Amino acid sequence: MSIRILYFGRLKDALGRGEETLDWAGGDSAALLAALRGRGDDWAEALSAGKVFRLVVNQQVVRGEVPIPDGAEVGILPPVTGG
């Protein structure tokens, strides 16, 4: 089982990758973020609970804890600024 994760904007730069395929035993968005934060200090900082970012699961913006099914595409979007 696996999921595809896409990183955008400053997250792509901070984490040094635009996408990856991750072995996934199942779980929800909180479990995914916890697993990614567990990769080390750079990951924990970039994805810390105090940072503002959005998760998109199978092209749907989600809020809160939602299931991440096998084969899902998960985008992690940082805030966008502009004017």
PDB file of C-alpha atoms in Angstrom:
ATOM      1  CA  MET A   1       0.000   0.000   0.000  1.00  0.00           C
ATOM      2  CA  SER A   2       1.275   3.462  -0.801  1.00  0.00           C
ATOM      3  CA  ILE A   3       0.290   7.097  -1.212  1.00  0.00           C
ATOM      4  CA  ARG A   4       1.747   9.885  -3.304  1.00  0.00           C
ATOM      5  CA  ILE A   5       2.657  13.121  -1.539  1.00  0.00           C
ATOM      6  CA  LEU A   6       3.152  16.429  -3.351  1.00  0.00           C
ATOM      7  CA  TYR A   7       4.961  19.338  -1.667  1.00  0.00           C
ATOM      8  CA  PHE A   8       4.449  22.911  -2.852  1.00  0.00           C
ATOM      9  CA  GLY A   9       6.049  26.344  -2.411  1.00  0.00           C
ATOM     10  CA  ARG A  10       8.304  26.866   0.579  1.00  0.00           C
ATOM     11  CA  LEU A  11       7.702  23.273   1.720  1.00  0.00           C
ATOM     12  CA  LYS A  12       9.154  21.974  -1.520  1.00  0.00           C
ATOM     13  CA  ASP A  13      12.231  24.131  -0.940  1.00  0.00           C
ATOM     14  CA  ALA A  14      12.585  23.357   2.771  1.00  0.00           C
ATOM     15  CA  LEU A  15      12.154  19.610   2.352  1.00  0.00           C
ATOM     16  CA  GLY A  16      14.199  19.307  -0.819  1.00  0.00           C
ATOM     17  CA  ARG A  17      11.596  17.446  -2.850  1.00  0.00           C
ATOM     18  CA  GLY A  18       8.482  18.126  -4.840  1.00  0.00           C
ATOM     19  CA  GLU A  19       6.924  14.706  -4.468  1.00  0.00           C
ATOM     20  CA  GLU A  20       7.416  11.200  -3.188  1.00  0.00           C
ATOM     21  CA  THR A  21       5.696   7.860  -2.929  1.00  0.00           C
ATOM     22  CA  LEU A  22       5.328   6.720   0.670  1.00  0.00           C
ATOM     23  CA  ASP A  23       4.618   3.211   1.929  1.00  0.00           C
ATOM     24  CA  TRP A  24       1.339   3.610   3.798  1.00  0.00           C
ATOM     25  CA  ALA A  25      -0.217   1.155   6.221  1.00  0.00           C
ATOM     26  CA  GLY A  26      -3.323   3.326   6.472  1.00  0.00           C
ATOM     27  CA  GLY A  27      -4.453   5.981   8.864  1.00  0.00           C
ATOM     28  CA  ASP A  28      -5.579   9.569   8.872  1.00  0.00           C
ATOM     29  CA  SER A  29      -4.080  12.964   8.125  1.00  0.00           C
ATOM     30  CA  ALA A  30      -2.833  13.353  11.711  1.00  0.00           C
ATOM     31  CA  ALA A  31      -0.961  10.036  11.467  1.00  0.00           C
ATOM     32  CA  LEU A  32       0.575  11.081   8.153  1.00  0.00           C
ATOM     33  CA  LEU A  33       1.782  14.423   9.521  1.00  0.00           C
ATOM     34  CA  ALA A  34       3.164  12.717  12.639  1.00  0.00           C
ATOM     35  CA  ALA A  35       5.083  10.236  10.481  1.00  0.00           C
ATOM     36  CA  LEU A  36       6.528  13.022   8.327  1.00  0.00           C
ATOM     37  CA  ARG A  37       7.464  15.145  11.359  1.00  0.00           C
ATOM     38  CA  GLY A  38       9.272  12.103  12.779  1.00  0.00           C
ATOM     39  CA  ARG A  39      11.800  12.233   9.928  1.00  0.00           C
ATOM     40  CA  GLY A  40      13.896  14.849  11.707  1.00  0.00           C
ATOM     41  CA  ASP A  41      14.228  18.463  12.732  1.00  0.00           C
ATOM     42  CA  ASP A  42      13.779  19.995   9.256  1.00  0.00           C
ATOM     43  CA  TRP A  43      10.573  18.031   8.744  1.00  0.00           C
ATOM     44  CA  ALA A  44       9.288  18.754  12.249  1.00  0.00           C
ATOM     45  CA  GLU A  45       9.898  22.481  11.773  1.00  0.00           C
ATOM     46  CA  ALA A  46       8.422  22.731   8.267  1.00  0.00           C
ATOM     47  CA  LEU A  47       5.293  20.780   9.243  1.00  0.00           C
ATOM     48  CA  SER A  48       4.928  21.903  12.852  1.00  0.00           C
ATOM     49  CA  ALA A  49       1.438  22.225  14.261  1.00  0.00           C
ATOM     50  CA  GLY A  50       1.934  25.988  14.584  1.00  0.00           C
ATOM     51  CA  LYS A  51       2.534  26.436  10.843  1.00  0.00           C
ATOM     52  CA  VAL A  52      -0.337  27.234   8.552  1.00  0.00           C
ATOM     53  CA  PHE A  53      -0.764  24.905   5.595  1.00  0.00           C
ATOM     54  CA  ARG A  54      -3.536  23.019   3.822  1.00  0.00           C
ATOM     55  CA  LEU A  55      -3.877  19.360   3.004  1.00  0.00           C
ATOM     56  CA  VAL A  56      -5.482  18.270  -0.232  1.00  0.00           C
ATOM     57  CA  VAL A  57      -6.520  14.623  -0.510  1.00  0.00           C
ATOM     58  CA  ASN A  58      -7.385  13.403  -3.996  1.00  0.00           C
ATOM     59  CA  GLN A  59      -7.764  17.012  -5.132  1.00  0.00           C
ATOM     60  CA  GLN A  60     -10.164  17.956  -2.313  1.00  0.00           C
ATOM     61  CA  VAL A  61      -9.109  20.485   0.339  1.00  0.00           C
ATOM     62  CA  VAL A  62      -9.646  18.850   3.731  1.00  0.00           C
ATOM     63  CA  ARG A  63      -9.840  20.154   7.283  1.00  0.00           C
ATOM     64  CA  GLY A  64      -9.155  18.323  10.493  1.00  0.00           C
ATOM     65  CA  GLU A  65      -8.379  14.647  10.680  1.00  0.00           C
ATOM     66  CA  VAL A  66      -9.537  12.722   7.625  1.00  0.00           C
ATOM     67  CA  PRO A  67      -8.780   9.194   6.450  1.00  0.00           C
ATOM     68  CA  ILE A  68      -5.987   8.814   3.897  1.00  0.00           C
ATOM     69  CA  PRO A  69      -6.876   5.786   1.753  1.00  0.00           C
ATOM     70  CA  ASP A  70      -4.418   3.540  -0.043  1.00  0.00           C
ATOM     71  CA  GLY A  71      -3.434   5.027  -3.381  1.00  0.00           C
ATOM     72  CA  ALA A  72      -4.368   8.584  -2.384  1.00  0.00           C
ATOM     73  CA  GLU A  73      -2.628  11.659  -3.694  1.00  0.00           C
ATOM     74  CA  VAL A  74      -1.933  14.097  -0.846  1.00  0.00           C
ATOM     75  CA  GLY A  75      -0.845  17.668  -1.500  1.00  0.00           C
ATOM     76  CA  ILE A  76       0.625  19.811   1.257  1.00  0.00           C
ATOM     77  CA  LEU A  77       0.177  23.494   0.476  1.00  0.00           C
ATOM     78  CA  PRO A  78       1.809  26.361   2.379  1.00  0.00           C
ATOM     79  CA  PRO A  79      -0.055  29.644   2.736  1.00  0.00           C
ATOM     80  CA  VAL A  80      -0.029  31.878  -0.309  1.00  0.00           C
ATOM     81  CA  THR A  81       0.693  35.554   0.080  1.00  0.00           C
ATOM     82  CA  GLY A  82       0.171  38.295  -2.381  1.00  0.00           C
ATOM     83  CA  GLY A  83      -1.615  41.485  -2.958  1.00  0.00           C
TER      84      GLY A  83
END
